[in-house]
């Protein structure tokens, strides 16, 4: 007791200490709290034995169960215990009243409860008449009233009682006790001993809290508005359903609207597309189910949802696998296969490269369409074929605007919907067969589609939304690249696919066509056997084409007849040979021209290119007395007629050099005929053939029987290059020609000719007509000996030919 008396005399008192978790008690504050810790209960019991006084101080960390002196603040409140209530579970509810501030000097004991030395803090009074403190107090009260309104946690009565407090020393403590602020902020108010500074500190806290509450209120209002909007829409929809039920209308429209919203939310659509779709759904929801416009919107939404906006197939960039697929499905076509493998190589090295558009140009039936399907399989891209033959409306490509009845998207968007991925291979078949009329030019619409710099944002007139076509691989096909508009052709890389050679057709038939037709007719190789000679017989004498379509049809005809023989029991096994082909296909349909059997005057073997391959043609020239007329027969085109005139002018210019009658153009008519008059013929490559035939007829010197030629001639006798050399040489070989005169500038094209053909035929490059005369004529004309043109020369040549036959 003596110690306590001494302490009291020194203003230092010993008092039980109760650490509080999450609570700060102020002077003049009455509150109750629950106590459950053993030390805290002991401290309360000790306080009740004395003056019912206890020192309440807050813990720095409320989560600590057994705090040490370092875990509690040094400033607290001396409180008087007003009431105790024991609760179930060894818990005591305590009602206390704060008396005054005190400082913790030290802790005397920690067991069985905290006993602390405390020094009560002197309370500073506020002198009346201090206007600055009065103004500060008013500011605090105003901000507290604002805080009470914003928080909504303070009752109006409590707020009114606080504003009525006159004691400015008590005011900040009472206000701070009613604030829901952090523990450290409350403790800072308690530790402030000067009432003025306490008011300033409290004002700072209130201003900051009010700003936070304002922001929270704005956020809450926005959320509430959104919720109210959703609830309003929900109630309105329910009312609309009820109205429709009363009117006897179906709920199908609303059900469809909800289904469309669900599909749009689940689909991975670009932002612009999603907004457009939701806007159309809103329009659809406001329309009557029987209106025509609702059907248009429904079709539009279905189109958007079916398009593969972000769906792609994983591209396979395996060169070996691609080469195997291309070789498996197609024989030959070396250039095409090499170009595809080059494209794959670049894609693999530089991912995302948008390669050029490939155009496969060649005659029908050579495999242009089927090789595109093989490319798609090799790349693991979905394949879609789009035929452009006969398309003459620009809307076929870009689509029709939705303002038109029966509008629909264009073929490009339809092809993407059919493919089901945004990176398919789209084959634009027969691009040279498009036309144009008053409805626009579809070729012009394709310019954007096939331009890799522009098609990233392709807009279809029906969709009115951008679709990225940069990942689409376009391949086009054409029979005649000359028929493709120049701007469109400029956007494509043309790969020429020439016709198959005779040997290639035999290999294709053996490897692909015969097994295919056996399976198609339910046969197998043990029942029907084709000899190679039979296949070659069909190729040479029953088909005349660059491709293999008619060849396949002929093989199918043989299969059908063989199936009939097997089913009827006439034969147990059918063997097709060169001699038995006529039993299934009848007599030979085509007989190719053969090389001349003898050297003749005025007849020269020329070479021609046709869409179905090369061919040979005999050009005949006769000289007759007349007035210098030039007669041309055999359905010759304008270009070939011009070549004949050029050849005649050249012969006139060199007539004296070769000993010809320089006035033959005045006294003799010249008749030029190309047999098979029912077949139109045109082109400049018969120039040297015509000139040689004229020289032979005028000089009476025969032309060698084993020589054929091709080339364009100028007025000065120079020989210019021609096209289709491979096909022409193949035709010459088929006709039994041993030597072929070709323009010197065409030497670079010799590599395209199969090696086995080059070994059997001699190709002689020439650059001037002098060389042609020396190689083609039996002998060169004698420039010193004058030859009279006309029938005498022809009779002499006939006599020489008759003598050679007798021998």
PDB file of C-alpha atoms in Angstrom, residues 483-648:
ATOM      1  CA  UNK A 483      -8.485 -13.686-121.566  1.00  0.00           C
ATOM      2  CA  UNK A 484      -7.749 -12.529-118.002  1.00  0.00           C
ATOM      3  CA  UNK A 485      -7.983  -8.723-117.535  1.00  0.00           C
ATOM      4  CA  UNK A 486      -4.526  -7.180-117.297  1.00  0.00           C
ATOM      5  CA  UNK A 487      -4.917  -5.592-113.782  1.00  0.00           C
ATOM      6  CA  UNK A 488      -6.129  -8.931-112.428  1.00  0.00           C
ATOM      7  CA  UNK A 489      -3.367 -10.868-114.151  1.00  0.00           C
ATOM      8  CA  UNK A 490      -0.812  -8.466-112.659  1.00  0.00           C
ATOM      9  CA  UNK A 491      -1.761  -9.629-109.136  1.00  0.00           C
ATOM     10  CA  UNK A 492      -1.103 -13.279-109.913  1.00  0.00           C
ATOM     11  CA  UNK A 493       1.912 -15.463-110.534  1.00  0.00           C
ATOM     12  CA  UNK A 494       1.122 -17.538-113.631  1.00  0.00           C
ATOM     13  CA  UNK A 495       2.356 -21.123-113.800  1.00  0.00           C
ATOM     14  CA  UNK A 496       1.833 -22.575-117.286  1.00  0.00           C
ATOM     15  CA  UNK A 497       0.759 -26.217-117.306  1.00  0.00           C
ATOM     16  CA  UNK A 498       1.337 -27.649-120.755  1.00  0.00           C
ATOM     17  CA  UNK A 499      -0.375 -30.730-122.119  1.00  0.00           C
ATOM     18  CA  UNK A 500       0.861 -34.189-121.201  1.00  0.00           C
ATOM     19  CA  UNK A 501       3.117 -36.088-123.540  1.00  0.00           C
ATOM     20  CA  UNK A 502       2.129 -39.475-124.915  1.00  0.00           C
ATOM     21  CA  UNK A 503       4.356 -41.259-122.400  1.00  0.00           C
ATOM     22  CA  UNK A 504       3.006 -39.174-119.513  1.00  0.00           C
ATOM     23  CA  UNK A 505      -0.569 -40.044-120.471  1.00  0.00           C
ATOM     24  CA  UNK A 506       0.312 -43.732-120.514  1.00  0.00           C
ATOM     25  CA  UNK A 507       1.840 -43.453-117.023  1.00  0.00           C
ATOM     26  CA  UNK A 508      -1.138 -41.472-115.687  1.00  0.00           C
ATOM     27  CA  UNK A 509      -3.564 -44.029-117.065  1.00  0.00           C
ATOM     28  CA  UNK A 510      -1.583 -46.947-115.635  1.00  0.00           C
ATOM     29  CA  UNK A 511      -1.003 -45.445-112.179  1.00  0.00           C
ATOM     30  CA  UNK A 512      -4.189 -43.459-111.567  1.00  0.00           C
ATOM     31  CA  UNK A 513      -7.001 -43.787-114.099  1.00  0.00           C
ATOM     32  CA  UNK A 514      -7.196 -47.589-114.479  1.00  0.00           C
ATOM     33  CA  UNK A 515      -7.161 -48.316-110.683  1.00  0.00           C
ATOM     34  CA  UNK A 516      -9.741 -45.551-110.197  1.00  0.00           C
ATOM     35  CA  UNK A 517     -12.089 -46.938-112.860  1.00  0.00           C
ATOM     36  CA  UNK A 518     -11.617 -50.523-111.622  1.00  0.00           C
ATOM     37  CA  UNK A 519     -12.846 -49.439-108.197  1.00  0.00           C
ATOM     38  CA  UNK A 520     -15.671 -47.348-109.679  1.00  0.00           C
ATOM     39  CA  UNK A 521     -16.986 -50.350-111.653  1.00  0.00           C
ATOM     40  CA  UNK A 522     -16.591 -52.929-108.895  1.00  0.00           C
ATOM     41  CA  UNK A 523     -13.745 -54.716-110.670  1.00  0.00           C
ATOM     42  CA  UNK A 524     -10.213 -55.664-109.675  1.00  0.00           C
ATOM     43  CA  UNK A 525      -6.937 -56.109-111.509  1.00  0.00           C
ATOM     44  CA  UNK A 526      -7.278 -59.900-111.514  1.00  0.00           C
ATOM     45  CA  UNK A 527     -10.459 -59.696-113.624  1.00  0.00           C
ATOM     46  CA  UNK A 528      -9.500 -56.920-116.063  1.00  0.00           C
ATOM     47  CA  UNK A 529      -5.935 -56.400-117.236  1.00  0.00           C
ATOM     48  CA  UNK A 530      -4.722 -53.553-119.423  1.00  0.00           C
ATOM     49  CA  UNK A 531      -1.519 -53.982-121.393  1.00  0.00           C
ATOM     50  CA  UNK A 532       0.611 -50.906-121.916  1.00  0.00           C
ATOM     51  CA  UNK A 533       0.218 -51.251-125.671  1.00  0.00           C
ATOM     52  CA  UNK A 534      -3.573 -51.035-125.278  1.00  0.00           C
ATOM     53  CA  UNK A 535      -3.260 -47.845-123.218  1.00  0.00           C
ATOM     54  CA  UNK A 536      -0.944 -46.328-125.814  1.00  0.00           C
ATOM     55  CA  UNK A 537      -3.370 -47.308-128.600  1.00  0.00           C
ATOM     56  CA  UNK A 538      -6.198 -45.473-126.810  1.00  0.00           C
ATOM     57  CA  UNK A 539      -3.972 -42.430-126.175  1.00  0.00           C
ATOM     58  CA  UNK A 540      -2.803 -42.099-129.771  1.00  0.00           C
ATOM     59  CA  UNK A 541      -5.810 -43.141-131.843  1.00  0.00           C
ATOM     60  CA  UNK A 542      -8.906 -42.674-129.671  1.00  0.00           C
ATOM     61  CA  UNK A 543      -8.239 -39.365-127.892  1.00  0.00           C
ATOM     62  CA  UNK A 544      -6.937 -36.014-129.065  1.00  0.00           C
ATOM     63  CA  UNK A 545      -6.527 -33.756-126.028  1.00  0.00           C
ATOM     64  CA  UNK A 546      -3.932 -32.074-123.849  1.00  0.00           C
ATOM     65  CA  UNK A 547      -5.362 -33.570-120.665  1.00  0.00           C
ATOM     66  CA  UNK A 548      -6.685 -37.007-119.802  1.00  0.00           C
ATOM     67  CA  UNK A 549     -10.463 -36.587-119.467  1.00  0.00           C
ATOM     68  CA  UNK A 550     -11.382 -38.314-122.708  1.00  0.00           C
ATOM     69  CA  UNK A 551      -8.766 -40.929-121.950  1.00  0.00           C
ATOM     70  CA  UNK A 552     -10.505 -41.657-118.659  1.00  0.00           C
ATOM     71  CA  UNK A 553     -13.881 -41.828-120.414  1.00  0.00           C
ATOM     72  CA  UNK A 554     -12.489 -44.290-122.962  1.00  0.00           C
ATOM     73  CA  UNK A 555     -11.064 -46.464-120.176  1.00  0.00           C
ATOM     74  CA  UNK A 556     -14.449 -46.315-118.405  1.00  0.00           C
ATOM     75  CA  UNK A 557     -16.126 -47.491-121.637  1.00  0.00           C
ATOM     76  CA  UNK A 558     -13.775 -50.471-121.807  1.00  0.00           C
ATOM     77  CA  UNK A 559     -14.522 -51.242-118.138  1.00  0.00           C
ATOM     78  CA  UNK A 560     -18.287 -51.225-118.716  1.00  0.00           C
ATOM     79  CA  UNK A 561     -18.031 -53.589-121.653  1.00  0.00           C
ATOM     80  CA  UNK A 562     -15.619 -55.814-119.720  1.00  0.00           C
ATOM     81  CA  UNK A 563     -18.050 -55.889-116.777  1.00  0.00           C
ATOM     82  CA  UNK A 564     -20.815 -57.031-119.096  1.00  0.00           C
ATOM     83  CA  UNK A 565     -18.626 -59.852-120.443  1.00  0.00           C
ATOM     84  CA  UNK A 566     -17.750 -60.989-116.928  1.00  0.00           C
ATOM     85  CA  UNK A 567     -21.304 -60.828-115.546  1.00  0.00           C
ATOM     86  CA  UNK A 568     -22.788 -62.640-118.559  1.00  0.00           C
ATOM     87  CA  UNK A 569     -20.228 -65.407-118.129  1.00  0.00           C
ATOM     88  CA  UNK A 570     -18.768 -65.037-121.613  1.00  0.00           C
ATOM     89  CA  UNK A 571     -15.333 -64.519-120.110  1.00  0.00           C
ATOM     90  CA  UNK A 572     -13.752 -65.170-116.743  1.00  0.00           C
ATOM     91  CA  UNK A 573     -10.947 -62.684-117.264  1.00  0.00           C
ATOM     92  CA  UNK A 574     -10.688 -59.770-119.725  1.00  0.00           C
ATOM     93  CA  UNK A 575      -7.317 -58.875-121.158  1.00  0.00           C
ATOM     94  CA  UNK A 576      -7.175 -55.637-123.147  1.00  0.00           C
ATOM     95  CA  UNK A 577      -4.431 -55.441-125.783  1.00  0.00           C
ATOM     96  CA  UNK A 578      -3.663 -53.067-128.624  1.00  0.00           C
ATOM     97  CA  UNK A 579      -5.384 -55.455-131.039  1.00  0.00           C
ATOM     98  CA  UNK A 580      -8.558 -55.846-128.948  1.00  0.00           C
ATOM     99  CA  UNK A 581      -9.137 -52.148-128.181  1.00  0.00           C
ATOM    100  CA  UNK A 582     -11.236 -51.800-131.345  1.00  0.00           C
ATOM    101  CA  UNK A 583     -13.613 -54.481-130.000  1.00  0.00           C
ATOM    102  CA  UNK A 584     -14.535 -52.120-127.150  1.00  0.00           C
ATOM    103  CA  UNK A 585     -14.118 -48.667-128.685  1.00  0.00           C
ATOM    104  CA  UNK A 586     -14.694 -49.310-132.397  1.00  0.00           C
ATOM    105  CA  UNK A 587     -12.359 -48.218-135.170  1.00  0.00           C
ATOM    106  CA  UNK A 588      -9.644 -45.638-134.757  1.00  0.00           C
ATOM    107  CA  UNK A 589     -10.995 -42.090-134.462  1.00  0.00           C
ATOM    108  CA  UNK A 590      -7.804 -40.124-135.142  1.00  0.00           C
ATOM    109  CA  UNK A 591      -5.054 -40.700-137.668  1.00  0.00           C
ATOM    110  CA  UNK A 592      -2.076 -38.388-137.333  1.00  0.00           C
ATOM    111  CA  UNK A 593      -0.246 -37.026-140.330  1.00  0.00           C
ATOM    112  CA  UNK A 594       2.972 -38.835-141.114  1.00  0.00           C
ATOM    113  CA  UNK A 595       6.134 -37.401-142.617  1.00  0.00           C
ATOM    114  CA  UNK A 596       6.211 -37.182-146.403  1.00  0.00           C
ATOM    115  CA  UNK A 597       7.205 -40.429-148.089  1.00  0.00           C
ATOM    116  CA  UNK A 598       9.289 -38.612-150.695  1.00  0.00           C
ATOM    117  CA  UNK A 599      10.911 -35.246-151.331  1.00  0.00           C
ATOM    118  CA  UNK A 600       8.276 -33.024-152.971  1.00  0.00           C
ATOM    119  CA  UNK A 601       8.202 -29.581-154.546  1.00  0.00           C
ATOM    120  CA  UNK A 602       6.075 -26.941-152.816  1.00  0.00           C
ATOM    121  CA  UNK A 603       5.057 -29.100-149.844  1.00  0.00           C
ATOM    122  CA  UNK A 604       6.598 -28.383-146.433  1.00  0.00           C
ATOM    123  CA  UNK A 605       5.766 -29.984-143.084  1.00  0.00           C
ATOM    124  CA  UNK A 606       4.894 -27.255-140.560  1.00  0.00           C
ATOM    125  CA  UNK A 607       4.248 -27.529-136.819  1.00  0.00           C
ATOM    126  CA  UNK A 608       1.259 -26.072-135.010  1.00  0.00           C
ATOM    127  CA  UNK A 609       0.102 -25.615-131.432  1.00  0.00           C
ATOM    128  CA  UNK A 610      -3.507 -26.382-130.500  1.00  0.00           C
ATOM    129  CA  UNK A 611      -5.327 -26.309-127.139  1.00  0.00           C
ATOM    130  CA  UNK A 612      -5.218 -30.117-127.147  1.00  0.00           C
ATOM    131  CA  UNK A 613      -1.511 -30.380-127.922  1.00  0.00           C
ATOM    132  CA  UNK A 614       0.777 -30.064-130.917  1.00  0.00           C
ATOM    133  CA  UNK A 615       0.077 -31.151-134.480  1.00  0.00           C
ATOM    134  CA  UNK A 616       1.760 -31.223-137.875  1.00  0.00           C
ATOM    135  CA  UNK A 617       0.345 -29.643-141.024  1.00  0.00           C
ATOM    136  CA  UNK A 618       1.434 -29.814-144.625  1.00  0.00           C
ATOM    137  CA  UNK A 619       1.568 -26.415-146.322  1.00  0.00           C
ATOM    138  CA  UNK A 620       1.153 -26.635-150.105  1.00  0.00           C
ATOM    139  CA  UNK A 621       2.081 -23.939-152.637  1.00  0.00           C
ATOM    140  CA  UNK A 622       1.252 -24.055-156.355  1.00  0.00           C
ATOM    141  CA  UNK A 623       2.462 -21.581-159.022  1.00  0.00           C
ATOM    142  CA  UNK A 624       0.222 -20.895-162.063  1.00  0.00           C
ATOM    143  CA  UNK A 625       0.297 -18.396-164.930  1.00  0.00           C
ATOM    144  CA  UNK A 626      -1.861 -15.426-164.114  1.00  0.00           C
ATOM    145  CA  UNK A 627      -1.795 -11.832-162.992  1.00  0.00           C
ATOM    146  CA  UNK A 628       0.061 -12.139-159.647  1.00  0.00           C
ATOM    147  CA  UNK A 629      -2.865 -13.008-157.391  1.00  0.00           C
ATOM    148  CA  UNK A 630      -2.255 -14.611-153.961  1.00  0.00           C
ATOM    149  CA  UNK A 631      -4.909 -17.195-153.090  1.00  0.00           C
ATOM    150  CA  UNK A 632      -5.123 -18.459-149.473  1.00  0.00           C
ATOM    151  CA  UNK A 633      -7.362 -21.380-148.494  1.00  0.00           C
ATOM    152  CA  UNK A 634      -7.787 -23.627-145.445  1.00  0.00           C
ATOM    153  CA  UNK A 635      -9.562 -21.257-143.030  1.00  0.00           C
ATOM    154  CA  UNK A 636      -6.480 -19.185-142.277  1.00  0.00           C
ATOM    155  CA  UNK A 637      -6.672 -16.428-139.694  1.00  0.00           C
ATOM    156  CA  UNK A 638      -5.579 -12.838-140.263  1.00  0.00           C
ATOM    157  CA  UNK A 639      -2.187 -13.335-138.608  1.00  0.00           C
ATOM    158  CA  UNK A 640      -1.408 -16.349-140.798  1.00  0.00           C
ATOM    159  CA  UNK A 641      -2.491 -14.463-143.909  1.00  0.00           C
ATOM    160  CA  UNK A 642      -0.106 -11.658-142.969  1.00  0.00           C
ATOM    161  CA  UNK A 643       2.674 -14.226-142.555  1.00  0.00           C
ATOM    162  CA  UNK A 644       1.971 -15.443-146.112  1.00  0.00           C
ATOM    163  CA  UNK A 645       2.230 -11.894-147.494  1.00  0.00           C
ATOM    164  CA  UNK A 646       5.458 -11.294-145.539  1.00  0.00           C
ATOM    165  CA  UNK A 647       6.945 -14.553-146.894  1.00  0.00           C
ATOM    166  CA  UNK A 648       5.990 -13.610-150.470  1.00  0.00           C
TER     167      UNK A 648
END
